[in-house]
Short mmCIF file of C-alpha atoms and ligand atoms in Angstrom, two decimals:
data_model
loop_
_atom_site.label_atom_id
_atom_site.label_comp_id
_atom_site.label_asym_id
_atom_site.label_seq_id
_atom_site.Cartn_x
_atom_site.Cartn_y
_atom_site.Cartn_z
CA UNK A 1 -40.75 53.64 -6.41
CA UNK A 2 -43.32 54.12 -8.81
CA UNK A 3 -42.53 54.09 -12.56
CA UNK A 4 -43.98 57.60 -13.53
CA UNK A 5 -41.79 57.89 -16.51
CA UNK A 6 -43.25 57.42 -19.82
CA UNK A 7 -41.80 54.31 -21.15
CA UNK A 8 -41.64 53.83 -24.95
CA UNK A 9 -39.45 50.88 -25.33
CA UNK A 10 -41.20 47.70 -26.12
CA UNK A 11 -40.22 44.84 -23.69
CA UNK A 12 -40.30 42.67 -26.84
CA UNK A 13 -38.04 44.46 -28.98
CA UNK A 14 -35.33 42.46 -30.48
CA UNK A 15 -32.18 44.34 -29.49
CA UNK A 16 -31.60 46.51 -26.44
CA UNK A 17 -29.30 49.61 -25.71
CA UNK A 18 -26.55 48.75 -23.19
CA UNK A 19 -25.70 51.03 -20.56
CA UNK A 20 -22.46 51.70 -18.94
CA UNK A 21 -22.72 53.67 -15.55
CA UNK A 22 -20.02 55.28 -13.88
CA UNK A 23 -20.59 55.42 -10.19
CA UNK A 24 -19.26 58.23 -8.08
CA UNK A 25 -20.84 61.46 -9.09
CA UNK A 26 -23.62 59.82 -11.23
CA UNK A 27 -25.19 57.26 -8.79
CA UNK A 28 -23.70 58.13 -5.44
CA UNK A 29 -21.98 60.89 -3.62
CA UNK A 30 -19.80 59.82 -1.17
CA UNK A 31 -21.89 57.79 1.47
CA UNK A 32 -25.34 59.15 -0.20
CA UNK A 33 -27.06 57.43 -3.02
CA UNK A 34 -28.43 60.23 -5.36
CA UNK A 35 -32.17 60.04 -5.19
CA UNK A 36 -32.62 59.59 -9.03
CA UNK A 37 -30.88 56.37 -8.67
CA UNK A 38 -33.46 53.97 -7.64
CA UNK A 39 -35.92 54.88 -10.01
CA UNK A 40 -33.32 54.69 -12.98
CA UNK A 41 -32.46 51.20 -12.18
CA UNK A 42 -35.77 50.17 -11.37
CA UNK A 43 -36.87 51.34 -15.11
CA UNK A 44 -33.99 49.22 -16.51
CA UNK A 45 -34.84 46.10 -14.85
CA UNK A 46 -38.55 46.33 -15.73
CA UNK A 47 -37.44 46.87 -19.25
CA UNK A 48 -34.60 44.14 -19.43
CA UNK A 49 -32.17 46.83 -20.70
CA UNK A 50 -28.73 45.29 -19.74
CA UNK A 51 -26.42 47.66 -17.67
CA UNK A 52 -22.93 47.33 -16.09
CA UNK A 53 -21.26 49.44 -13.66
CA UNK A 54 -17.57 50.99 -14.85
CA UNK A 55 -15.94 52.73 -12.02
CA UNK A 56 -12.29 53.88 -11.41
CA UNK A 57 -12.94 53.34 -7.97
CA UNK A 58 -11.95 50.03 -6.16
CA UNK A 59 -10.62 48.31 -2.89
CA UNK A 60 -12.99 45.23 -2.98
CA UNK A 61 -13.67 42.28 -4.98
CA UNK A 62 -16.47 42.49 -7.74
CA UNK A 63 -18.58 40.16 -5.77
CA UNK A 64 -18.48 42.35 -2.74
CA UNK A 65 -19.04 45.64 -4.82
CA UNK A 66 -21.97 43.72 -6.40
CA UNK A 67 -23.36 42.95 -2.96
CA UNK A 68 -22.88 46.31 -1.62
CA UNK A 69 -24.50 48.08 -4.66
CA UNK A 70 -27.47 45.61 -4.44
CA UNK A 71 -27.93 46.79 -0.93
CA UNK A 72 -27.60 50.70 -1.53
CA UNK A 73 -29.69 50.95 -4.94
CA UNK A 74 -32.31 48.13 -3.99
CA UNK A 75 -32.01 46.26 -7.20
CA UNK A 76 -30.23 43.05 -7.61
CA UNK A 77 -27.04 43.45 -9.00
CA UNK A 78 -24.34 40.62 -10.04
CA UNK A 79 -20.68 40.73 -10.12
CA UNK A 80 -20.70 39.87 -13.68
CA UNK A 81 -22.01 43.74 -13.94
CA UNK A 82 -18.98 45.13 -12.22
CA UNK A 83 -15.78 46.71 -13.77
CA UNK A 84 -13.50 48.29 -11.14
CA UNK A 85 -10.47 50.12 -11.89
CA UNK A 86 -8.30 47.08 -10.83
CA UNK A 87 -10.44 44.48 -12.36
CA UNK A 88 -8.02 44.13 -15.70
CA UNK A 89 -5.16 43.25 -13.04
CA UNK A 90 -6.42 39.50 -13.15
CA UNK A 91 -4.77 39.51 -16.52
CA UNK A 92 -1.33 40.40 -15.31
CA UNK A 93 1.15 37.90 -16.49
CA UNK A 94 1.57 34.75 -14.08
CA UNK A 95 5.38 35.10 -13.63
CA UNK A 96 4.60 38.45 -11.95
CA UNK A 97 1.94 37.10 -9.95
CA UNK A 98 4.34 34.33 -8.48
CA UNK A 99 6.35 37.01 -6.86
CA UNK A 100 6.27 39.50 -3.98
CA UNK A 101 4.31 42.53 -5.19
CA UNK A 102 3.60 46.03 -3.56
CA UNK A 103 0.02 46.70 -3.53
CA UNK A 104 -0.88 50.29 -2.76
CA UNK A 105 -4.42 51.03 -1.61
CA UNK A 106 -6.55 50.26 1.48
CA UNK A 107 -5.91 47.14 3.15
CA UNK A 108 -8.69 45.32 1.55
CA UNK A 109 -6.91 45.44 -1.75
CA UNK A 110 -4.60 42.63 -0.69
CA UNK A 111 -7.49 40.31 -0.51
CA UNK A 112 -8.41 41.62 -3.86
CA UNK A 113 -4.98 40.95 -5.21
CA UNK A 114 -5.23 37.33 -3.81
CA UNK A 115 -8.61 36.79 -5.50
CA UNK A 116 -6.79 37.51 -8.97
CA UNK A 117 -4.10 35.16 -8.35
CA UNK A 118 -1.20 37.25 -6.75
CA UNK A 119 0.52 34.87 -4.54
CA UNK A 120 2.45 37.12 -2.54
CA UNK A 121 0.75 40.72 -2.14
CA UNK A 122 2.10 43.10 0.53
CA UNK A 123 1.29 46.27 1.60
CA UNK A 124 3.71 49.25 2.60
CA UNK A 125 2.65 48.99 6.19
CA UNK A 126 3.73 45.58 6.47
CA UNK A 127 7.05 46.39 4.86
CA UNK A 128 7.61 48.82 7.93
CA UNK A 129 8.39 45.80 10.17
CA UNK A 130 11.06 44.41 8.05
CA UNK A 131 13.23 47.78 8.50
CA UNK A 132 11.42 50.35 10.28
CA UNK A 133 13.94 52.90 9.20
CA UNK A 134 12.68 52.64 5.80
CA UNK A 135 9.71 55.14 6.81
CA UNK A 136 11.04 56.60 10.04
CA UNK A 137 7.74 58.56 10.99
CA UNK A 138 5.79 55.81 12.45
CA UNK A 139 5.85 55.45 16.18
CA UNK A 140 4.29 52.17 16.37
CA UNK A 141 4.75 49.11 14.05
CA UNK A 142 1.45 47.54 14.03
CA UNK A 143 1.84 44.85 11.31
CA UNK A 144 4.18 42.00 10.39
CA UNK A 145 5.96 41.48 7.08
CA UNK A 146 4.81 37.78 5.81
CA UNK A 147 7.83 37.54 3.71
CA UNK A 148 11.70 37.75 4.22
CA UNK A 149 12.87 40.52 2.02
CA UNK A 150 16.46 40.01 2.71
CA UNK A 151 16.02 36.95 0.67
CA UNK A 152 13.18 37.27 -1.87
CA UNK A 153 12.57 40.38 -4.68
CA UNK A 154 9.45 42.16 -5.72
CA UNK A 155 8.03 41.44 -9.06
CA UNK A 156 6.04 44.48 -9.57
CA UNK A 157 4.49 47.39 -8.02
CA UNK A 158 0.56 47.75 -8.44
CA UNK A 159 -1.56 50.96 -7.49
CA UNK A 160 -4.88 49.38 -6.90
CA UNK A 161 -6.83 51.95 -5.26
CA UNK A 162 -6.87 55.30 -3.74
CA UNK A 163 -4.38 55.38 -0.87
CA UNK A 164 -4.24 57.14 2.60
CA UNK A 165 -0.41 56.57 3.13
CA UNK A 166 1.25 58.36 0.11
CA UNK A 167 4.27 59.30 1.78
CA UNK A 168 5.44 55.71 2.58
CA UNK A 169 3.96 54.32 -0.66
CA UNK A 170 5.82 56.59 -2.99
CA UNK A 171 9.15 56.22 -0.88
CA UNK A 172 8.82 52.51 -0.89
CA UNK A 173 7.66 52.25 -4.56
CA UNK A 174 10.68 54.53 -5.84
CA UNK A 175 12.99 52.24 -3.83
CA UNK A 176 11.75 49.16 -5.44
CA UNK A 177 12.01 50.71 -8.99
CA UNK A 178 15.59 51.82 -8.31
CA UNK A 179 16.70 48.58 -6.73
CA UNK A 180 18.80 45.80 -8.38
CA UNK A 181 16.42 43.24 -9.70
CA UNK A 182 13.64 44.16 -7.34
CA UNK A 183 15.65 43.67 -4.20
CA UNK A 184 14.54 46.17 -1.48
CA UNK A 185 17.27 47.94 -0.03
CA UNK A 186 19.66 47.75 -3.00
CA UNK A 187 20.55 50.48 -5.39
CA UNK A 188 21.65 50.67 -9.27
CA UNK A 189 24.63 53.08 -9.37
CA UNK A 190 24.19 54.78 -11.70
CA UNK A 191 20.57 54.19 -12.35
CA UNK A 192 20.01 52.02 -15.65
CA UNK A 193 16.39 51.02 -15.67
CA UNK A 194 13.24 50.38 -13.80
CA UNK A 195 13.68 47.37 -12.05
CA UNK A 196 10.02 46.27 -12.00
CA UNK A 197 6.88 47.11 -13.94
CA UNK A 198 4.29 49.56 -12.25
CA UNK A 199 0.68 49.00 -12.87
CA UNK A 200 -2.05 51.68 -12.07
CA UNK A 201 -5.92 50.92 -11.68
CA UNK A 202 -6.81 54.55 -12.65
CA UNK A 203 -5.51 58.01 -13.41
CA UNK A 204 -8.22 60.47 -12.42
CA UNK A 205 -6.88 63.95 -11.16
CA UNK A 206 -10.25 64.30 -9.36
CA UNK A 207 -13.22 62.54 -8.45
CA UNK A 208 -16.32 63.73 -6.61
CA UNK A 209 -17.61 62.89 -3.36
CA UNK A 210 -20.24 64.93 -1.18
CA UNK A 211 -17.51 67.89 -0.30
CA UNK A 212 -18.46 70.75 -2.23
CA UNK A 213 -15.04 70.64 -4.12
CA UNK A 214 -13.72 67.65 -6.09
CA UNK A 215 -11.08 65.32 -4.29
CA UNK A 216 -7.62 64.14 -5.26
CA UNK A 217 -7.81 60.64 -7.16
CA UNK A 218 -5.10 58.13 -8.21
CA UNK A 219 -4.20 60.61 -10.97
CA UNK A 220 -2.62 63.08 -8.37
CA UNK A 221 -0.72 60.15 -6.61
CA UNK A 222 0.59 59.29 -9.99
CA UNK A 223 1.65 62.91 -10.57
CA UNK A 224 3.54 63.14 -7.31
CA UNK A 225 5.10 59.55 -7.88
CA UNK A 226 6.15 60.32 -11.35
CA UNK A 227 7.75 63.71 -10.47
CA UNK A 228 9.86 62.27 -7.61
CA UNK A 229 10.98 59.33 -9.60
CA UNK A 230 12.10 61.67 -12.57
CA UNK A 231 13.98 63.96 -9.70
CA UNK A 232 15.83 60.89 -8.40
CA UNK A 233 16.64 59.17 -11.51
CA UNK A 234 16.37 61.82 -14.49
CA UNK A 235 14.12 59.11 -16.47
CA UNK A 236 10.73 59.07 -16.73
CA UNK A 237 8.69 56.27 -14.73
CA UNK A 238 7.07 53.71 -17.16
CA UNK A 239 3.36 52.93 -16.06
CA UNK A 240 1.04 50.28 -17.56
CA UNK A 241 -2.32 51.99 -17.00
CA UNK A 242 -5.83 50.80 -16.72
CA UNK A 243 -9.06 52.20 -15.79
CA UNK A 244 -11.06 54.80 -17.83
CA UNK A 245 -10.32 56.20 -20.39
CA UNK A 246 -7.81 53.47 -21.25
CA UNK A 247 -8.93 51.11 -24.08
CA UNK A 248 -7.78 48.19 -22.28
CA UNK A 249 -10.67 48.85 -19.60
CA UNK A 250 -13.18 49.50 -22.20
CA UNK A 251 -12.19 46.09 -24.10
CA UNK A 252 -12.85 44.59 -20.78
CA UNK A 253 -16.14 46.21 -20.05
CA UNK A 254 -17.55 45.68 -23.68
CA UNK A 255 -16.84 41.77 -23.18
CA UNK A 256 -18.53 41.83 -19.91
CA UNK A 257 -21.73 43.83 -20.94
CA UNK A 258 -22.16 41.77 -23.88
CA UNK A 259 -21.65 38.38 -21.95
CA UNK A 260 -23.88 39.64 -19.09
CA UNK A 261 -26.78 40.73 -21.89
CA UNK A 262 -26.39 37.22 -23.39
CA UNK A 263 -26.34 34.95 -20.44
CA UNK A 264 -28.74 36.80 -17.85
CA UNK A 265 -31.04 38.71 -20.14
CA UNK A 266 -30.73 36.77 -23.49
CA UNK A 267 -30.85 40.17 -24.91
CA UNK A 268 -28.73 41.41 -28.05
CA UNK A 269 -27.24 44.99 -27.62
CA UNK A 270 -28.13 47.76 -30.37
CA UNK A 271 -26.12 50.90 -29.41
CA UNK A 272 -23.82 51.40 -26.20
CA UNK A 273 -24.34 54.64 -23.95
CA UNK A 274 -21.90 55.56 -21.33
CA UNK A 275 -23.12 57.80 -18.70
CA UNK A 276 -20.34 59.69 -16.52
CA UNK A 277 -19.53 63.03 -14.55
CA UNK A 278 -16.07 63.29 -15.45
CA UNK A 279 -15.15 64.82 -18.99
CA UNK A 280 -11.38 63.94 -18.76
CA UNK A 281 -12.28 60.35 -17.87
CA UNK A 282 -15.76 59.02 -18.76
CA UNK A 283 -16.37 61.26 -21.43
CA UNK A 284 -12.92 60.94 -23.23
CA UNK A 285 -12.94 57.15 -22.75
CA UNK A 286 -16.43 56.96 -24.26
CA UNK A 287 -15.94 58.97 -27.21
CA UNK A 288 -12.62 57.25 -28.15
CA UNK A 289 -14.22 54.03 -27.86
CA UNK A 290 -17.04 54.96 -30.22
CA UNK A 291 -19.83 54.66 -27.34
CA UNK A 292 -22.56 57.59 -27.04
CA UNK A 293 -21.22 59.65 -24.06
CA UNK A 294 -23.89 60.95 -21.92
CA UNK A 295 -22.41 63.77 -19.38
CA UNK A 296 -24.49 64.55 -16.05
CA UNK A 297 -24.10 67.50 -13.94
CA UNK A 298 -24.10 65.85 -10.70
CA UNK A 299 -20.39 65.09 -10.24
CA UNK A 300 -17.18 66.62 -11.40
CA UNK A 301 -18.95 68.49 -13.93
CA UNK A 302 -21.68 70.57 -12.29
CA UNK A 303 -22.77 73.33 -14.68
CA UNK A 304 -22.66 74.71 -18.23
CA UNK A 305 -23.74 73.50 -21.69
CA UNK A 306 -20.98 70.99 -22.09
CA UNK A 307 -17.35 70.53 -21.15
CA UNK A 308 -15.19 72.68 -23.56
CA UNK A 309 -12.10 70.11 -23.91
CA UNK A 310 -13.80 66.74 -23.73
CA UNK A 311 -17.50 67.44 -24.94
CA UNK A 312 -19.95 64.88 -24.50
CA UNK A 313 -22.56 63.85 -27.21
CA UNK A 314 -25.27 64.31 -24.89
CA UNK A 315 -25.42 66.48 -21.65
CA UNK A 316 -28.36 66.11 -19.05
CA UNK A 317 -28.88 67.02 -15.50
CA UNK A 318 -29.15 63.56 -13.79
CA UNK A 319 -29.08 59.76 -14.41
CA UNK A 320 -32.56 59.70 -14.65
CA UNK A 321 -32.74 62.11 -17.54
CA UNK A 322 -29.87 60.06 -19.43
CA UNK A 323 -32.02 57.09 -19.10
CA UNK A 324 -35.03 58.98 -20.53
CA UNK A 325 -32.73 60.25 -23.31
CA UNK A 326 -31.59 56.87 -24.30
CA UNK A 327 -35.33 55.47 -24.12
CA UNK A 328 -36.14 58.52 -26.53
CA UNK A 329 -33.46 57.51 -28.92
CA UNK A 330 -34.05 53.91 -29.05
CA UNK A 331 -37.61 53.72 -29.58
O1 G3P B 401 -12.11 56.59 -6.04
C1 G3P B 401 -12.99 56.75 -7.07
C2 G3P B 401 -12.55 57.65 -8.22
O2 G3P B 401 -11.44 57.27 -8.61
C3 G3P B 401 -13.67 57.62 -9.43
O3 G3P B 401 -14.94 56.72 -9.26
O4 G3P B 401 -16.92 55.72 -10.12
O5 G3P B 401 -16.31 58.16 -10.70
O6 G3P B 401 -15.20 56.33 -11.57
P1 G3P B 401 -15.83 56.78 -10.63
MG1 MG B 402 -17.30 59.57 -11.73
#
């Protein structure tokens, strides 16, 4: 596209702003790329301005996501520019990675877990073949369980990405948490403590696609799981939370942005701007981390001056306006 926007930033300027883009509701809506996205990213490439993507979504490796976004956005994108909800899970301790782990999310999450070093990831639908009565609502068992669950124990439950099998996931996860040392089919009587840790890649209650109303995210699943666990045991479930607005995820993203900027663009970063559509996730996270938050009106947030509970530092209509604003600040 033709760059008819007023570009004020000198290409030679010593330090550049760094930009952290949310994806859903900012650059895309479901299968559609928002029209402003193409021009926005072209401008940034032309000006050598470093940017990364920080999404609570997932379900593929960072490499696959980079390839997918390059195709959709018509600009070259590297895996070193991608932080997904589950990206920090590569840092889960090795002793957990060696054990069987229940991976919640689309089937592709199993490959992602393997790429992070998890040696025995398993999906709930594979567990059904071990004892179909564990979830007695499936007419046909389609998948084999690769491990002997009569002998081996679980090391963790990891929520990787939005699941379309909430019922069986919650049932089996609760079974594992209440088991004796992670051995599925056993039970602590009385319940003493959560047998294995639980990790979550994100906790957004809602996210935005091209349906008029926002959709349930992993935060909705988390509420259902936590409530049922409390009902069963009388105790709260302990969750190790990643994704925006958690600080661990922002530390991860900051390091990535700085490395990308130095290694690929040879640029130092002045200020970091975070562009998002979800006040309780993107704006809260950026504000807490000391980044300049910019809220767009194309996603979860749609109308109004600013969010009342989690106000952004700047509010604009869309992603192109966010970059125009950043350029006006950095000149
Ligand atoms: O499933 C996607 C959703 O959780 C949020 O994605 O890009 O708005 O952080 P994003
Ligand atoms: Mg979003």
